[in-house]
Each structure stands twice: as C-alpha cells, then as structure tokens.
Amino acid sequence: MTALIELRGATKTFSGGVLGRERTIALEPLSLAIDPERPRIIAVVGESGSGKTTLARLILGLIEPTEGQVLFKGHNVHALTSAQRGDFRQHVQAVFQDPYEVYNPFYRVDHVLMTPVRKFRLAKTRADAHRQVADALRAVGLQPGEILGRYPHQLSGGQRQRIMVARALLLRPRVIIADEPVSMVDASLRATILGSLRTMHEELGISILYITHDLATAYQVADSILVLYRATVAEAGAVEPVVKSPRHPYTQLLIGSIPRVSTERNWATEERQEDRRISAEGCRFAERCPKAMPRCLSATPALFQTEDNRAAACFLHADAAALPAGQLSKVLALA
Ligand code: SF4
C-alpha cells in the first residue's frame, strides 16, 4: 500500500547570518508514513524550536526539505502534476493557529466555505452546496443561521476557528495538519474543537497530525505521540504509555510541569531561555537533563526501542535495541 504521506529522511536547515554562513537545523532526518488504511491522530509535541511547525510545513509542501523527500501517494510534493496537486490540495488540509489571517475581511464568511465547494466541484447544485456547508458547520457545533451572512469580525475567535475546521471537513480530506489549532481559543471552546477533530477522525477515517505545545490536549485527543526536542525525536509511541510513564527525561519534565502550568501559558517560553546554552555535541538535552551521564556530553543517543510501541532517544535505555531506520511509523502504529 502506497502511503498517503511519507517523509523519507526529510531534513530541514535554514541559512542565516553574514553571507548565509550560519546554519540552523530545524529538523533532523525524519522518516514516517501515514497509511490511508490506518487513520490515526498523531500528536507532535514540543516547545518552540523543536521542529514541529517545520514538520507541518514540510508535509503541506510549504517548504522544501534540504535533504530527503516528502511524498504524496508516492510522488514528490514539489514535483506534482497539475492533477496530482489538485488531489493533494483537496486531501491534505491544514488548520492553523490564527484563523483570522485566512479570512478576507471584505467577504462574508460564506465565501471561505463556498470557494472550496466550487473549486473542487463538490456539489451538483447550489442547493447541494448550501446543504454541504450547513452540514459541515453543524458538524463542528455551529448553527448555520448564526454564522452565514456574517463578516469575520462579527464572529468570535472560536467561531472563526471552527469555521476553518468545517472548511477542512467540506473537502473530505484524508489527512488534516492541525498546527496549534486551539492555542488561541478559550478553554471551553478548546474541548469543542478537539472533539470535532476526534469525531471527524472516528466517523470519516481522517488522519490528523495534531501539532501542539500542550501535552494535556495531546493526551486528550491523540492515539500516538511524537515528542520533538531541538529538531530531533526525543520520544515516540502510543500516547497512553508515553504520557503515563515517560521514558525520556525531557518528556518526564514536560509531564511534571503540567499541573503547575496554566493552560494559557506556554511552558516553552521559559525553557527556551536555557536552550542557548546547550552544546551542539552529545545529547541535545544534556545541559538540562537531571540524569545526564558523562557519555551524554560526547555522543548522540540513538532512538532505542524500549517496547513494541515505544522508543526514546536516551542512553538510559541503551540496553534496548536501536530502532531500525524507517521504523518510526511502526512505533507510532501508523504502519
Ligand atoms: Fe539525559 Fe543522557 Fe538521556 Fe540525554 S541521553 S536525556 S542527557 S540521560
């Protein structure tokens, strides 16, 4: 079975500084595949600079990998034919953090919903188009009569975000990349929006890559979790065991910080201050790790497979076998 989306050693570095000589690694080589026959919700968790948004942008074809490839149904997303690109644009949808940027303030919100229906010829008649739009709005908990005919500024942030989810739903995608979709809405709406995503996954078999800094919502909504730290995978596996019994000291730190952190506060902010001191050699987490050993400063840990459905990049688990290249999808139950 050809994967719907596949990353093959996808790596991203950015150049900067004088004459572009400074290179920042945004994502170390990553290989994983999303199988259309095994829809999953995969949470990608990490602080700012962890590589999670780079991963989203690579999958969406918004940036090109520096090395490796991103494939859609076996084809390089940057070399798709016109027909393949249309297929990709319909079946790989995005929901971003700030929906307001997507709206044109001069158009009623109907425009943002009817455009994809027209563009992808989803409806046979005008009445059918309206019915589909109304159904999609109801699916995310909105009443069409209260939404249609309004301008973006007349709606709340939560309503605008739910319209974006409805818009994605209209296209009947196979995968949704949801990049911090609830970080700008209040706690009560967070549950509604995440509930809509979960329902879409369960009823329509849509895979969702849920990108977040919030481990609590990741646990609430996801089947599998990928914890990124400074452009590399720190830990991966089924969400329940990873969150209940984390193997990597970084994941342990994240989980330990949940009870004392407000849901409005991004724990990433304070942690990012310390990142600058981290050595480029050895384990990337060594300077902050309470369990660091001498070898952690000079060697980079492999991703060790601690159980069938789990792996952690930490020398504390060096007695386990290193996860073979390309096997991350198995640990995440994607393959
Ligand atoms: Fe900590 Fe060493 Fe494990 Fe890195 S490899 S997380 S420094 S114990």
Coordinates of C-alpha atoms and ligand atoms in Angstrom, one line a residue:
M1 CA 0.0 0.0 0.0
T2 CA 1.4 3.4 -1.0
A3 CA 1.5 5.8 1.9
L4 CA -0.7 8.8 1.7
I5 CA 2.1 11.0 3.0
E6 CA 5.6 9.8 3.5
L7 CA 8.7 11.5 4.8
R8 CA 11.9 9.9 3.7
G9 CA 14.8 11.2 5.7
A10 CA 13.3 14.7 5.4
T11 CA 15.7 17.2 6.8
K12 CA 15.4 21.0 7.0
T13 CA 18.2 23.5 7.7
F14 CA 17.9 27.3 7.4
S15 CA 20.8 29.6 6.5
G16 CA 21.3 33.0 8.1
G17 CA 23.9 35.4 9.4
V18 CA 26.6 37.0 7.4
L19 CA 26.7 35.6 3.8
G20 CA 24.3 32.9 5.0
R21 CA 27.1 31.0 6.7
E22 CA 25.1 30.2 9.9
R23 CA 23.1 27.1 9.5
T24 CA 20.2 26.3 11.8
I25 CA 18.9 22.7 11.9
A26 CA 15.2 22.9 12.0
L27 CA 14.5 19.2 11.6
E28 CA 16.9 16.3 11.7
P29 CA 16.3 13.5 9.2
L30 CA 12.8 12.1 9.9
S31 CA 11.1 9.2 8.2
L32 CA 7.5 8.3 8.8
A33 CA 4.5 7.4 6.7
I34 CA 0.7 7.9 7.1
D35 CA -1.2 4.9 5.8
P36 CA -4.6 5.7 4.3
E37 CA -5.9 2.4 5.7
R38 CA -4.9 3.2 9.2
P39 CA -6.2 6.6 10.2
R40 CA -4.6 7.9 13.4
I41 CA -4.4 11.0 15.4
I42 CA -0.7 11.7 16.0
A43 CA 0.2 14.5 18.4
V44 CA 3.5 16.2 17.6
V45 CA 4.6 17.9 20.9
G46 CA 7.5 20.2 21.6
E47 CA 8.4 23.7 22.6
S48 CA 9.3 26.5 20.2
G49 CA 12.3 25.5 18.1
S50 CA 11.6 21.8 18.4
G51 CA 10.8 21.4 14.7
K52 CA 7.1 20.7 15.0
T53 CA 6.0 23.5 12.8
T54 CA 8.8 22.8 10.3
L55 CA 7.4 19.3 10.1
A56 CA 3.9 20.6 9.4
R57 CA 5.2 23.0 6.7
L58 CA 7.2 20.2 5.1
I59 CA 4.2 17.9 4.9
L60 CA 2.0 20.7 3.5
G61 CA 4.6 21.4 0.8
L62 CA 5.1 25.0 2.0
I63 CA 8.8 24.5 2.3
E64 CA 11.2 22.0 0.6
P65 CA 13.3 19.6 2.6
T66 CA 17.0 20.4 2.5
E67 CA 17.7 16.7 2.2
G68 CA 15.3 13.7 1.8
Q69 CA 11.8 13.8 0.4
V70 CA 8.2 14.4 1.2
L71 CA 5.9 12.2 -0.9
F72 CA 2.2 12.3 -1.5
K73 CA 0.9 8.9 -2.8
G74 CA 4.4 8.1 -3.8
H75 CA 5.1 11.4 -5.6
N76 CA 7.4 14.2 -4.5
V77 CA 5.1 17.0 -3.3
H78 CA 7.3 19.5 -5.1
A79 CA 7.1 17.8 -8.4
L80 CA 3.4 17.0 -8.7
T81 CA 1.5 17.3 -11.9
S82 CA -1.4 19.7 -12.0
A83 CA -3.9 16.8 -11.4
Q84 CA -1.8 15.4 -8.5
R85 CA -1.5 18.9 -7.0
G86 CA -5.3 19.2 -7.1
D87 CA -5.6 15.8 -5.4
F88 CA -3.0 16.9 -2.8
R89 CA -4.7 20.2 -2.1
Q90 CA -8.1 18.5 -1.5
H91 CA -6.9 15.6 0.6
V92 CA -4.2 17.2 2.7
Q93 CA -5.8 20.1 4.6
A94 CA -4.5 22.5 7.2
V95 CA -6.0 24.2 10.2
F96 CA -3.7 26.9 11.6
Q97 CA -3.3 28.6 14.9
D98 CA -4.7 32.0 13.9
P99 CA -7.7 31.7 11.6
Y100 CA -8.2 35.4 11.3
E101 CA -5.3 35.6 8.8
V102 CA -7.1 33.2 6.5
Y103 CA -10.2 35.4 6.2
N104 CA -10.7 38.3 3.8
P105 CA -12.3 41.0 6.0
F106 CA -14.3 42.3 2.9
Y107 CA -16.1 39.0 2.3
R108 CA -18.7 37.3 4.4
V109 CA -17.6 34.0 5.9
D110 CA -19.8 32.2 3.4
H111 CA -17.0 33.0 0.8
V112 CA -14.4 30.9 2.7
L113 CA -16.8 28.0 2.8
M114 CA -18.3 28.1 -0.7
T115 CA -15.0 28.7 -2.5
P116 CA -13.6 25.2 -1.9
V117 CA -17.0 23.7 -2.8
R118 CA -16.9 25.5 -6.1
K119 CA -13.2 25.0 -6.8
F120 CA -13.2 21.2 -6.2
R121 CA -16.7 20.8 -7.7
L122 CA -18.1 19.1 -4.6
A123 CA -21.7 20.0 -5.2
K124 CA -24.0 19.4 -8.2
T125 CA -26.4 22.2 -7.5
R126 CA -26.4 25.5 -5.5
A127 CA -28.8 23.9 -3.0
D128 CA -26.5 21.0 -2.6
A129 CA -23.6 23.3 -1.9
H130 CA -25.6 25.1 0.8
R131 CA -26.6 21.8 2.3
Q132 CA -23.0 20.7 2.5
V133 CA -21.8 23.9 4.0
A134 CA -24.6 23.8 6.6
D135 CA -23.8 20.2 7.4
A136 CA -20.1 21.0 7.9
L137 CA -20.9 23.9 10.2
R138 CA -23.2 21.7 12.3
A139 CA -20.5 19.0 12.5
V140 CA -18.3 21.5 14.3
G141 CA -21.1 22.6 16.6
L142 CA -22.1 25.8 14.8
Q143 CA -25.6 26.9 13.8
P144 CA -25.6 27.9 10.1
G145 CA -28.2 30.5 10.7
E146 CA -26.0 32.3 13.2
I147 CA -22.9 32.1 11.1
L148 CA -23.7 32.5 7.4
G149 CA -24.0 36.1 6.1
R150 CA -21.7 37.5 8.7
Y151 CA -18.3 39.1 8.3
P152 CA -15.2 37.7 10.1
H153 CA -15.0 40.5 12.6
Q154 CA -18.6 39.8 13.7
L155 CA -17.6 36.3 14.9
S156 CA -15.6 35.2 17.9
G157 CA -12.1 33.7 17.6
G158 CA -13.6 30.3 18.5
Q159 CA -16.3 30.5 15.8
R160 CA -13.7 31.5 13.2
Q161 CA -11.5 28.6 14.1
R162 CA -14.5 26.2 14.0
I163 CA -15.3 27.5 10.5
M164 CA -11.8 26.6 9.5
V165 CA -12.3 23.1 10.7
A166 CA -15.7 23.0 8.9
R167 CA -13.9 24.2 5.7
A168 CA -11.4 21.4 6.0
L169 CA -14.2 18.9 6.6
L170 CA -16.0 20.0 3.4
L171 CA -13.2 18.8 1.3
R172 CA -13.4 15.3 2.8
P173 CA -9.6 15.2 3.2
R174 CA -7.6 12.1 4.1
V175 CA -5.3 14.0 6.5
I176 CA -5.5 17.2 8.4
I177 CA -2.5 19.0 9.7
A178 CA -3.7 21.0 12.7
D179 CA -1.0 23.4 13.8
E180 CA -1.8 24.7 17.3
P181 CA -5.5 24.9 16.4
V182 CA -6.7 25.6 19.9
S183 CA -3.9 27.7 21.4
M184 CA -5.8 31.0 20.7
V185 CA -9.3 30.0 21.9
D186 CA -10.5 29.8 25.5
A187 CA -10.6 26.5 27.5
S188 CA -14.3 25.8 26.9
L189 CA -14.0 26.0 23.1
R190 CA -10.8 24.0 23.2
A191 CA -12.7 20.9 24.1
T192 CA -15.4 21.5 21.4
I193 CA -12.8 22.0 18.6
L194 CA -10.7 19.0 19.7
G195 CA -13.9 17.0 20.0
S196 CA -14.8 17.9 16.4
L197 CA -11.4 16.8 15.2
R198 CA -11.8 13.5 17.1
T199 CA -15.3 12.9 15.6
M200 CA -14.0 13.6 12.1
H201 CA -11.3 11.1 12.6
E202 CA -13.6 8.4 14.0
E203 CA -16.5 8.8 11.7
L204 CA -14.7 9.7 8.4
G205 CA -11.4 8.0 8.9
I206 CA -9.3 11.1 8.6
S207 CA -5.8 11.1 9.9
I208 CA -4.8 14.1 11.9
L209 CA -1.4 15.4 12.8
Y210 CA -2.1 17.5 15.9
I211 CA 0.8 19.9 16.5
T212 CA 0.9 21.4 19.9
H213 CA 2.9 22.6 22.8
D214 CA 0.2 21.4 25.1
L215 CA 0.8 17.8 26.4
A216 CA -2.6 17.7 28.2
T217 CA -4.6 18.2 25.0
A218 CA -2.3 15.9 23.1
Y219 CA -3.2 13.2 25.6
Q220 CA -6.9 14.1 25.4
V221 CA -7.1 13.7 21.6
A222 CA -4.3 11.6 20.2
D223 CA -3.6 7.9 19.6
S224 CA 0.1 8.3 19.2
I225 CA 2.6 10.9 20.2
L226 CA 5.9 12.2 18.8
V227 CA 7.9 14.3 21.2
L228 CA 10.4 16.6 19.5
Y229 CA 13.2 18.4 21.2
R230 CA 15.5 20.7 19.3
A231 CA 14.8 19.3 15.8
T232 CA 15.1 15.6 16.9
V233 CA 12.7 12.9 18.1
A234 CA 13.1 12.6 21.9
E235 CA 10.4 10.0 22.4
A236 CA 7.6 8.4 20.3
G237 CA 4.9 5.8 20.9
A238 CA 1.3 5.2 21.9
V239 CA 0.1 8.2 23.8
E240 CA -1.2 6.5 26.9
P241 CA 2.0 4.8 28.0
V242 CA 4.2 7.7 26.9
V243 CA 2.2 10.2 29.0
K244 CA 1.6 7.9 31.9
S245 CA 5.1 6.5 32.1
P246 CA 7.5 8.6 30.0
R247 CA 10.9 7.1 29.3
H248 CA 12.8 10.2 28.2
P249 CA 13.8 12.8 30.8
Y250 CA 12.5 15.6 28.6
T251 CA 9.0 14.0 28.4
Q252 CA 9.2 13.5 32.1
L253 CA 9.9 17.2 32.6
L254 CA 7.0 18.1 30.4
I255 CA 4.6 15.9 32.2
G256 CA 5.9 17.1 35.6
S257 CA 5.2 20.7 34.6
I258 CA 1.5 20.2 33.6
P259 CA -0.2 20.6 37.0
R260 CA 1.6 23.8 37.8
V261 CA 1.2 25.4 34.4
S262 CA -1.9 27.3 33.4
T263 CA -3.4 26.2 30.1
E264 CA -3.0 29.7 28.9
R265 CA 0.8 29.6 29.5
N266 CA 3.3 28.2 27.1
W267 CA 5.9 26.3 29.1
A268 CA 8.0 26.5 26.1
T269 CA 8.8 30.2 26.7
E270 CA 10.8 29.7 29.9
E271 CA 12.5 26.6 28.7
R272 CA 13.6 28.3 25.5
Q273 CA 15.8 30.7 27.6
E274 CA 18.1 27.8 28.6
D275 CA 18.3 26.3 25.1
R276 CA 21.0 28.8 24.0
R277 CA 23.5 27.2 26.4
I278 CA 23.1 23.7 25.1
S279 CA 26.2 22.2 23.4
A280 CA 26.0 21.1 19.8
E281 CA 27.7 17.8 20.7
G282 CA 26.2 14.9 22.6
C283 CA 22.6 14.6 23.6
R284 CA 20.7 17.8 22.9
F285 CA 19.0 17.7 26.3
A286 CA 22.2 17.1 28.3
E287 CA 22.5 20.6 29.8
R288 CA 19.0 20.4 31.2
C289 CA 18.9 16.7 32.0
P290 CA 18.9 15.8 35.7
K291 CA 20.1 12.3 34.7
A292 CA 22.9 13.2 32.4
M293 CA 26.0 11.0 32.4
P294 CA 29.5 11.7 31.0
R295 CA 28.8 9.9 27.8
C296 CA 25.7 12.2 27.2
L297 CA 28.1 15.1 26.5
S298 CA 30.1 13.5 23.8
A299 CA 27.8 11.0 22.0
T300 CA 24.3 11.3 20.5
P301 CA 21.8 8.7 21.7
A302 CA 20.0 6.6 19.1
L303 CA 16.3 6.1 19.3
F304 CA 16.1 3.0 21.5
Q305 CA 13.0 0.8 21.2
T306 CA 12.1 0.2 24.8
E307 CA 8.8 -1.6 23.9
D308 CA 6.9 -2.6 20.8
N309 CA 5.0 0.6 20.7
R310 CA 7.6 3.0 22.2
A311 CA 11.1 4.4 21.6
A312 CA 13.2 7.0 23.4
A313 CA 16.4 8.8 22.4
C314 CA 18.2 8.4 25.7
F315 CA 21.2 6.4 26.9
L316 CA 19.3 5.3 30.0
H317 CA 17.7 2.8 27.6
A318 CA 20.8 1.8 25.7
D319 CA 20.3 -1.8 26.7
A320 CA 17.3 -1.9 24.2
A321 CA 18.0 -2.2 20.5
A322 CA 18.2 0.9 18.4
L323 CA 15.1 1.4 16.3
P324 CA 16.0 0.5 12.7
A325 CA 15.9 3.3 10.2
G326 CA 12.4 3.9 8.8
Q327 CA 10.6 2.1 11.7
L328 CA 9.3 5.1 13.5
S329 CA 5.9 4.6 11.8
K330 CA 5.6 1.1 13.4
V331 CA 6.2 2.5 16.9
L332 CA 3.5 5.2 16.2
A333 CA 1.2 2.4 14.9
L334 CA 1.0 4.2 11.6
A335 CA 2.1 1.1 9.6
Ligands
SF4_1 FE1 19.6 12.8 29.7 FE2 21.7 11.4 28.8 FE3 19.3 10.6 28.3 FE4 20.2 12.8 27.1 S1 20.9 10.7 26.9 S2 18.2 12.5 28.0 S3 21.4 13.7 28.8 S4 20.3 10.7 30.3

